[in-house]
Amino acid sequence: MDHIYSFDEYGELLPEEKDTINQLTKAPIESLNLHSITVVTNLYRAAQGLRNKMEREVLAKHGLSWTSFSILYDLWIWESVETKKLALSAGVSKATISNITNTLERKELCYRKVDNRDRRITCVVLTEKGRKVMEELYPKFHEGEVEVVSSLSVEEQKLISSLLRRVIRENNF
Amino acid sequence: MDHIYSFDEYGELLPEEKDTINQLTKAPIESLNLHSITVVTNLYRAAQGLRNKMEREVLAKHGLSWTSFSILYDLWIWESVETKKLALSAGVSKATISNITNTLERKELCYRKVDNRDRRITCVVLTEKGRKVMEELYPKFHEGEVEVVSSLSVEEQKLISSLLRRVIRENNF
DNA sequence: TTAATATCGTTTCAATGCTAACGATTATGA
DNA sequence: TCATAATCGTTAGCATTGAAACGATATTAA
């Protein structure tokens, strides 16, 4: 990553964009919901920036991606988690969890364990080494979390969380 | 992707999580900023869900990723864009743009053009075929945008946009 | 002018990520 | 019981992603 900035300075549609969309689609500008576009644009940019910042400033030290870290976090909290649940939690496919688990196993941060009651299920378990990494990394990750939203007041943080939560709920994200 | 759901049903820290974090880090629970955690968690989940939904419901038809689409969008609006600007706009590295441009070129949706004034710079240009794809895809993408935030009122959409924009600004995302 | 520096895009290599197909296991139903 | 269906994790194949190294070009400084 070189550096991230806003392609459009304002986080809203520029006149050029409106013109182009108006000219080049059958849908005239009147039928475009500009507020929806703005929400989606800013939502994705904020999340992308968040991920890049964390991977660069916190996770790079241990060569972990955002998703790897989120898997380790789940294991840290829940001790042992099924592959499928890890996928649902992280919002990625089972195949991705399988691949990342391989990488984490190679780093000796976790290991697989077949469920005895249902042998189709594989549980992933944190190793002692994995636990130590989380103990070291989590406080720094949390610092980053605080920093990223520090420009918002506590009330605004509650507000944006409740709005985001509604989006998540309504879309079954 | 199988299906996405909230690992924690509430979008907030569960008692188990608080306990674990409290026990396993040197940082006691009092020093954790729970609101920051909630904002970051919900922000990333919403964005992840958004991306997955769009790739699945709109972009899969043409085998495009979110990033590929965002590049095509920039080209659609601006005709011709430098590689570096595309990277900054999409929030990915130059290398990623280079790779994706290769794929898009293979699909004949764009082509490269060396800048005559500064031969270090490569501009990427949309082809006629690429323009047609965007004309077909953009209205559907926009439908998705509207749908995703449809549970929020216009006032709430303005509000969340302005909050997100402040996060973006303050972090130089 | 010329050497040093900076900038830009590509390449290399490994990890992440998805879809589809697969093999193993469990559940269901006739 | 036994065939069928459903569920789970992995594998195969390909695209995406980034860090680092690299070559080409442009800028700066001496």
Coordinates of C-alpha atoms (C1' of nucleotides) in Angstrom, one line a residue:
Chain A
M1 CA 0.0 0.0 0.0
D2 CA 1.4 3.3 -1.0
H3 CA -1.0 5.7 0.7
I4 CA -4.8 6.1 0.7
Y5 CA -6.7 9.2 -0.1
S6 CA -10.1 10.2 -1.3
F7 CA -10.4 10.2 -5.0
D8 CA -13.2 12.7 -4.6
E9 CA -12.4 15.1 -1.9
Y10 CA -15.9 15.4 -0.6
G11 CA -17.2 11.9 -0.3
E12 CA -20.1 12.8 -2.5
L13 CA -20.8 12.5 -6.2
L14 CA -18.9 15.1 -8.2
P15 CA -20.6 17.0 -11.0
E16 CA -18.6 15.0 -13.5
E17 CA -19.9 11.8 -12.1
K18 CA -23.5 12.9 -12.1
D19 CA -23.1 14.0 -15.7
T20 CA -21.5 10.8 -16.8
I21 CA -24.0 8.6 -15.1
N22 CA -26.8 10.7 -16.5
Q23 CA -25.5 10.5 -20.0
L24 CA -24.3 7.0 -20.1
T25 CA -27.1 5.1 -18.5
K26 CA -30.7 4.8 -19.5
A27 CA -31.5 5.8 -16.0
P28 CA -31.7 9.6 -15.8
I29 CA -30.1 11.4 -12.8
E30 CA -33.5 12.0 -11.2
S31 CA -34.0 8.4 -10.5
L32 CA -30.6 8.0 -8.8
N33 CA -30.6 7.9 -5.1
L34 CA -27.6 10.1 -4.3
H35 CA -27.8 9.5 -0.6
S36 CA -27.6 5.8 -1.0
I37 CA -24.5 6.2 -3.2
T38 CA -22.9 8.4 -0.6
V39 CA -23.5 6.0 2.3
V40 CA -22.2 3.0 0.4
T41 CA -19.1 4.9 -0.9
N42 CA -18.2 6.2 2.6
L43 CA -19.0 2.9 4.3
Y44 CA -16.7 0.9 2.1
R45 CA -13.9 3.5 2.1
A46 CA -13.9 3.7 5.9
A47 CA -13.8 -0.1 6.3
Q48 CA -11.0 -0.4 3.7
G49 CA -9.0 2.3 5.4
L50 CA -9.6 0.6 8.8
R51 CA -8.4 -2.7 7.5
N52 CA -5.3 -1.3 5.7
K53 CA -4.3 0.7 8.8
M54 CA -4.6 -2.3 11.1
E55 CA -2.7 -4.6 8.9
R56 CA 0.0 -2.1 8.4
E57 CA 0.4 -0.8 11.9
V58 CA -0.5 -3.7 14.1
L59 CA -0.8 -7.0 12.3
A60 CA 2.2 -6.8 9.9
K61 CA 4.6 -7.4 12.8
H62 CA 3.3 -11.0 12.9
G63 CA 2.4 -11.3 9.2
L64 CA -1.3 -11.6 9.9
S65 CA -4.1 -10.4 7.7
W66 CA -7.3 -8.9 9.1
T67 CA -9.1 -12.2 8.5
S68 CA -6.4 -14.2 10.1
F69 CA -6.5 -12.0 13.2
S70 CA -10.3 -12.2 13.4
I71 CA -10.0 -16.0 13.3
L72 CA -7.4 -16.0 16.1
Y73 CA -9.7 -13.6 18.0
D74 CA -12.6 -16.1 17.9
L75 CA -10.3 -18.9 19.0
W76 CA -9.0 -16.8 21.8
I77 CA -12.5 -16.0 23.1
W78 CA -14.1 -19.4 22.4
E79 CA -11.2 -21.8 22.8
S80 CA -12.4 -24.1 20.1
V81 CA -14.5 -23.2 17.1
E82 CA -15.9 -25.2 14.1
T83 CA -14.6 -24.2 10.6
K84 CA -18.1 -23.3 9.5
K85 CA -18.7 -20.9 12.4
L86 CA -15.3 -19.2 11.7
A87 CA -16.4 -18.7 8.1
L88 CA -19.7 -17.1 9.2
S89 CA -18.1 -15.0 11.8
A90 CA -15.4 -13.6 9.4
G91 CA -17.8 -13.3 6.4
V92 CA -15.6 -15.4 4.2
S93 CA -16.0 -18.8 2.6
K94 CA -15.2 -22.2 4.2
A95 CA -12.4 -22.6 1.6
T96 CA -10.8 -19.4 2.8
I97 CA -10.9 -20.6 6.4
S98 CA -9.4 -23.9 5.4
N99 CA -6.5 -22.1 3.6
I100 CA -5.9 -19.6 6.4
T101 CA -6.0 -22.4 9.0
N102 CA -3.3 -24.1 7.0
T103 CA -1.2 -21.0 7.3
L104 CA -1.9 -20.5 11.0
E105 CA -1.0 -24.2 11.6
R106 CA 2.3 -23.8 9.8
K107 CA 3.0 -20.9 12.2
E108 CA 1.9 -23.1 15.1
L109 CA -0.7 -20.6 16.2
C110 CA -3.6 -23.2 16.1
Y111 CA -4.3 -26.8 15.3
R112 CA -7.2 -28.9 14.0
K113 CA -9.2 -31.3 16.0
V114 CA -11.9 -33.6 14.7
D115 CA -15.2 -33.7 16.7
N116 CA -15.8 -37.1 18.1
R117 CA -19.6 -36.8 18.2
D118 CA -19.8 -35.7 14.6
R119 CA -16.8 -36.7 12.6
R120 CA -17.7 -34.4 9.8
I121 CA -17.0 -31.4 12.0
T122 CA -13.5 -30.0 12.4
C123 CA -12.7 -27.7 15.4
V124 CA -9.9 -25.3 15.3
V125 CA -8.0 -24.7 18.6
L126 CA -5.6 -22.0 19.7
T127 CA -2.1 -23.1 20.7
E128 CA -0.2 -21.7 23.6
K129 CA 1.9 -19.8 21.1
G130 CA -1.3 -18.4 19.5
R131 CA -2.5 -17.3 22.9
K132 CA 0.7 -15.4 23.5
V133 CA 0.4 -13.7 20.2
M134 CA -3.1 -12.6 20.9
E135 CA -2.1 -11.3 24.3
E136 CA 0.6 -9.2 22.7
L137 CA -1.5 -8.1 19.7
Y138 CA -4.9 -7.4 21.1
P139 CA -4.0 -4.4 23.2
K140 CA -2.4 -2.8 20.2
F141 CA -5.3 -3.7 18.0
H142 CA -7.6 -2.1 20.5
E143 CA -5.5 1.1 20.5
G144 CA -6.0 1.2 16.8
E145 CA -9.8 0.8 17.2
V146 CA -9.9 3.7 19.7
E147 CA -7.8 5.9 17.5
V148 CA -9.8 5.3 14.3
V149 CA -13.1 6.5 15.9
S150 CA -11.5 9.0 18.2
S151 CA -12.9 12.0 16.2
L152 CA -16.4 10.9 17.2
S153 CA -18.0 11.6 20.6
V154 CA -19.3 8.7 22.6
E155 CA -22.8 9.7 21.6
E156 CA -21.9 9.7 18.0
Q157 CA -20.2 6.3 18.4
K158 CA -23.4 4.9 19.8
L159 CA -25.4 6.5 17.1
I160 CA -23.3 5.2 14.2
S161 CA -23.2 1.7 15.7
S162 CA -26.9 1.5 16.0
L163 CA -27.3 2.7 12.4
L164 CA -24.8 0.2 11.1
R165 CA -26.4 -2.5 13.2
R166 CA -29.7 -1.8 11.5
V167 CA -28.1 -2.1 8.1
I168 CA -26.5 -5.4 9.1
R169 CA -29.8 -6.8 10.5
E170 CA -32.0 -5.8 7.6
N171 CA -29.6 -7.4 5.1
N172 CA -28.7 -10.5 7.2
F173 CA -25.1 -9.6 6.9
Chain B
M1 CA -19.8 -17.8 0.3
D2 CA -22.3 -20.0 2.1
H3 CA -24.2 -17.4 4.1
I4 CA -23.3 -14.6 6.4
Y5 CA -24.6 -14.0 9.9
S6 CA -23.6 -12.3 13.0
F7 CA -21.4 -14.4 15.2
D8 CA -22.6 -12.4 18.1
E9 CA -26.3 -11.7 17.6
Y10 CA -26.1 -8.2 19.1
G11 CA -23.2 -6.5 17.4
E12 CA -21.8 -5.8 20.9
L13 CA -19.3 -7.5 23.1
L14 CA -20.7 -10.6 24.7
P15 CA -20.1 -11.4 28.4
E16 CA -17.8 -14.2 27.4
E17 CA -15.7 -11.8 25.3
K18 CA -15.4 -9.2 28.1
D19 CA -14.4 -11.9 30.5
T20 CA -11.8 -13.4 28.2
I21 CA -10.3 -10.1 27.3
N22 CA -10.2 -9.1 30.9
Q23 CA -8.5 -12.3 32.0
L24 CA -6.1 -12.8 29.1
T25 CA -4.7 -9.3 28.6
K26 CA -2.8 -7.1 31.0
A27 CA -5.3 -4.5 30.1
P28 CA -8.2 -4.7 32.5
I29 CA -11.8 -4.4 31.2
E30 CA -12.1 -0.9 32.6
S31 CA -9.5 0.5 30.2
L32 CA -11.2 -1.0 27.1
N33 CA -13.3 1.4 25.1
L34 CA -16.3 -0.8 24.3
H35 CA -18.0 1.8 22.1
S36 CA -14.9 1.9 19.8
I37 CA -15.0 -1.9 19.5
T38 CA -18.6 -1.8 18.6
V39 CA -18.2 0.8 15.9
V40 CA -15.3 -1.0 14.3
T41 CA -17.0 -4.4 14.5
N42 CA -20.2 -3.2 12.9
L43 CA -18.4 -1.0 10.4
Y44 CA -16.4 -3.8 9.0
R45 CA -19.2 -6.3 9.1
A46 CA -21.5 -4.0 7.2
A47 CA -18.8 -3.3 4.5
Q48 CA -18.0 -7.0 4.2
G49 CA -21.6 -7.9 3.8
L50 CA -22.1 -5.1 1.3
R51 CA -19.2 -6.3 -0.8
N52 CA -20.3 -9.9 -0.7
K53 CA -23.8 -9.1 -1.7
M54 CA -22.7 -7.0 -4.6
E55 CA -20.2 -9.5 -5.9
R56 CA -22.8 -12.3 -5.6
E57 CA -25.9 -10.6 -6.9
V58 CA -24.6 -8.0 -9.4
L59 CA -20.9 -8.5 -10.4
A60 CA -20.7 -12.3 -10.6
K61 CA -22.5 -12.3 -13.9
H62 CA -19.5 -10.7 -15.5
G63 CA -17.0 -12.3 -13.2
L64 CA -16.0 -8.9 -11.7
S65 CA -14.8 -8.3 -8.1
W66 CA -15.7 -5.2 -6.1
T67 CA -12.3 -3.7 -6.9
S68 CA -12.5 -4.5 -10.6
F69 CA -15.8 -2.8 -10.7
S70 CA -14.6 0.2 -8.9
I71 CA -11.8 0.5 -11.4
L72 CA -14.1 0.2 -14.3
Y73 CA -16.3 2.9 -12.7
D74 CA -13.4 5.3 -12.5
L75 CA -12.6 4.7 -16.1
W76 CA -16.2 5.1 -17.0
I77 CA -16.4 8.5 -15.3
W78 CA -13.0 9.9 -16.2
E79 CA -12.3 8.2 -19.5
S80 CA -8.6 7.7 -18.8
V81 CA -6.9 7.3 -15.4
E82 CA -3.3 6.8 -14.3
T83 CA -2.5 3.5 -12.5
K84 CA -1.5 5.3 -9.4
K85 CA -4.7 7.2 -9.1
L86 CA -6.7 4.0 -9.6
A87 CA -4.8 2.5 -6.7
L88 CA -5.5 5.5 -4.4
S89 CA -9.1 5.6 -5.4
A90 CA -9.7 1.9 -4.8
G91 CA -7.5 1.8 -1.6
V92 CA -5.3 -1.0 -3.0
S93 CA -1.7 -1.2 -4.0
K94 CA -0.3 -0.4 -7.4
A95 CA 0.6 -4.1 -7.8
T96 CA -3.1 -5.0 -7.4
I97 CA -4.1 -2.5 -10.0
S98 CA -1.5 -3.8 -12.3
N99 CA -2.8 -7.4 -11.9
I100 CA -6.4 -6.4 -12.2
T101 CA -5.7 -4.3 -15.3
N102 CA -4.2 -7.4 -16.8
T103 CA -7.4 -9.4 -16.2
L104 CA -9.6 -6.6 -17.5
E105 CA -7.4 -6.3 -20.6
R106 CA -7.7 -10.0 -21.2
K107 CA -11.5 -9.5 -21.1
E108 CA -11.1 -6.6 -23.5
L109 CA -12.8 -4.2 -21.1
C110 CA -9.8 -1.7 -21.0
Y111 CA -6.4 -1.1 -22.4
R112 CA -3.2 0.6 -21.4
K113 CA -1.8 3.8 -22.9
V114 CA 1.6 5.3 -22.1
D115 CA 1.6 9.0 -21.4
N116 CA 3.6 10.8 -24.0
R117 CA 4.6 13.8 -21.7
D118 CA 5.8 11.5 -18.9
R119 CA 6.7 8.0 -20.2
R120 CA 6.7 6.7 -16.6
I121 CA 3.0 7.1 -16.4
T122 CA 0.5 4.5 -17.8
C123 CA -3.1 5.5 -18.3
V124 CA -5.8 2.9 -18.4
V125 CA -8.6 3.5 -20.8
L126 CA -12.1 2.0 -21.1
T127 CA -12.9 0.1 -24.3
E128 CA -16.3 0.2 -26.1
K129 CA -17.0 -3.2 -24.6
G130 CA -16.1 -2.0 -21.2
R131 CA -18.5 0.9 -21.6
K132 CA -21.3 -1.4 -22.5
V133 CA -20.7 -3.6 -19.5
M134 CA -20.8 -0.5 -17.2
E135 CA -24.0 0.7 -18.9
E136 CA -25.5 -2.7 -18.1
L137 CA -24.1 -3.2 -14.7
Y138 CA -24.3 0.3 -13.1
P139 CA -28.1 0.5 -12.8
K140 CA -28.1 -3.0 -11.1
F141 CA -25.3 -2.0 -8.8
H142 CA -27.2 1.2 -7.9
E143 CA -30.3 -0.9 -7.2
G144 CA -28.2 -2.9 -4.7
E145 CA -26.9 0.3 -3.1
V146 CA -30.4 1.6 -2.6
E147 CA -31.5 -1.8 -1.2
V148 CA -28.7 -2.1 1.3
V149 CA -29.5 1.2 3.0
S150 CA -33.2 1.1 2.5
S151 CA -33.9 0.5 6.2
L152 CA -32.5 4.0 7.0
S153 CA -34.5 7.2 6.4
V154 CA -33.0 9.9 4.2
E155 CA -32.1 11.8 7.3
E156 CA -30.4 8.8 8.8
Q157 CA -28.5 8.2 5.6
K158 CA -27.2 11.8 5.6
L159 CA -26.3 11.4 9.3
I160 CA -24.3 8.1 8.8
S161 CA -22.6 9.5 5.8
S162 CA -21.4 12.6 7.6
L163 CA -20.1 10.5 10.5
L164 CA -18.3 8.1 8.2
R165 CA -16.9 11.0 6.3
R166 CA -15.4 12.4 9.5
V167 CA -13.8 9.1 10.3
I168 CA -12.4 9.0 6.7
R169 CA -11.1 12.6 7.0
E170 CA -9.5 12.3 10.4
N171 CA -7.6 9.1 9.4
N172 CA -6.7 10.3 5.9
F173 CA -8.4 7.2 4.6
Chain C
dT1 C1' 26.4 17.7 -18.3
dT2 C1' 26.3 14.2 -15.2
dA3 C1' 25.5 11.8 -11.0
dA4 C1' 22.3 11.0 -7.5
dT5 C1' 17.5 10.9 -6.3
dA6 C1' 12.7 10.3 -7.0
dT7 C1' 8.7 8.5 -9.3
dC8 C1' 6.1 5.1 -11.8
dG9 C1' 4.5 0.6 -13.2
dT10 C1' 5.6 -4.2 -13.5
dT11 C1' 7.2 -8.6 -11.8
dT12 C1' 7.9 -12.1 -8.3
dC13 C1' 6.3 -14.7 -4.7
dA14 C1' 3.5 -16.0 -1.1
dA15 C1' -1.0 -15.5 1.1
dT16 C1' -6.0 -14.6 0.7
dG17 C1' -10.4 -15.5 -1.4
dC18 C1' -14.2 -17.7 -4.2
dT19 C1' -16.7 -21.3 -6.9
dA20 C1' -17.3 -25.9 -7.9
dA21 C1' -16.3 -30.5 -7.3
dC22 C1' -15.2 -34.0 -4.2
dG23 C1' -14.9 -37.5 -0.3
dA24 C1' -16.4 -38.6 4.2
dT25 C1' -19.9 -38.6 7.6
dT26 C1' -24.5 -38.2 9.4
dA27 C1' -29.5 -37.8 9.0
dT28 C1' -33.8 -39.1 6.7
dG29 C1' -37.3 -42.1 4.8
dA30 C1' -39.3 -45.8 2.6
Chain D
dT1 C1' -32.2 -52.0 6.6
dC2 C1' -30.5 -49.5 2.9
dA3 C1' -30.8 -46.1 -0.4
dT4 C1' -31.1 -41.1 -0.7
dA5 C1' -30.3 -36.7 0.8
dA6 C1' -28.0 -33.3 3.6
dT7 C1' -23.9 -31.5 5.9
dC8 C1' -19.1 -30.7 6.6
dG9 C1' -14.2 -29.7 5.4
dT10 C1' -10.9 -30.1 1.8
dT11 C1' -9.0 -29.7 -2.8
dA12 C1' -8.3 -27.8 -7.4
dG13 C1' -8.1 -23.9 -10.2
dC14 C1' -8.1 -19.3 -10.8
dA15 C1' -8.3 -14.2 -9.5
dT16 C1' -7.0 -10.9 -6.0
dT17 C1' -3.8 -8.8 -2.8
dG18 C1' 0.5 -6.7 -0.9
dA19 C1' 5.7 -6.3 0.1
dA20 C1' 9.8 -6.0 -2.0
dA21 C1' 12.8 -5.8 -5.8
dC22 C1' 13.3 -4.2 -10.2
dG23 C1' 13.8 -1.5 -14.6
dA24 C1' 12.6 2.7 -17.0
dT25 C1' 12.0 7.5 -16.9
dA26 C1' 12.2 12.1 -15.0
dT27 C1' 13.9 15.5 -11.7
dT28 C1' 17.4 17.6 -8.9
dA29 C1' 21.9 19.0 -7.6
dA30 C1' 26.5 19.7 -8.1

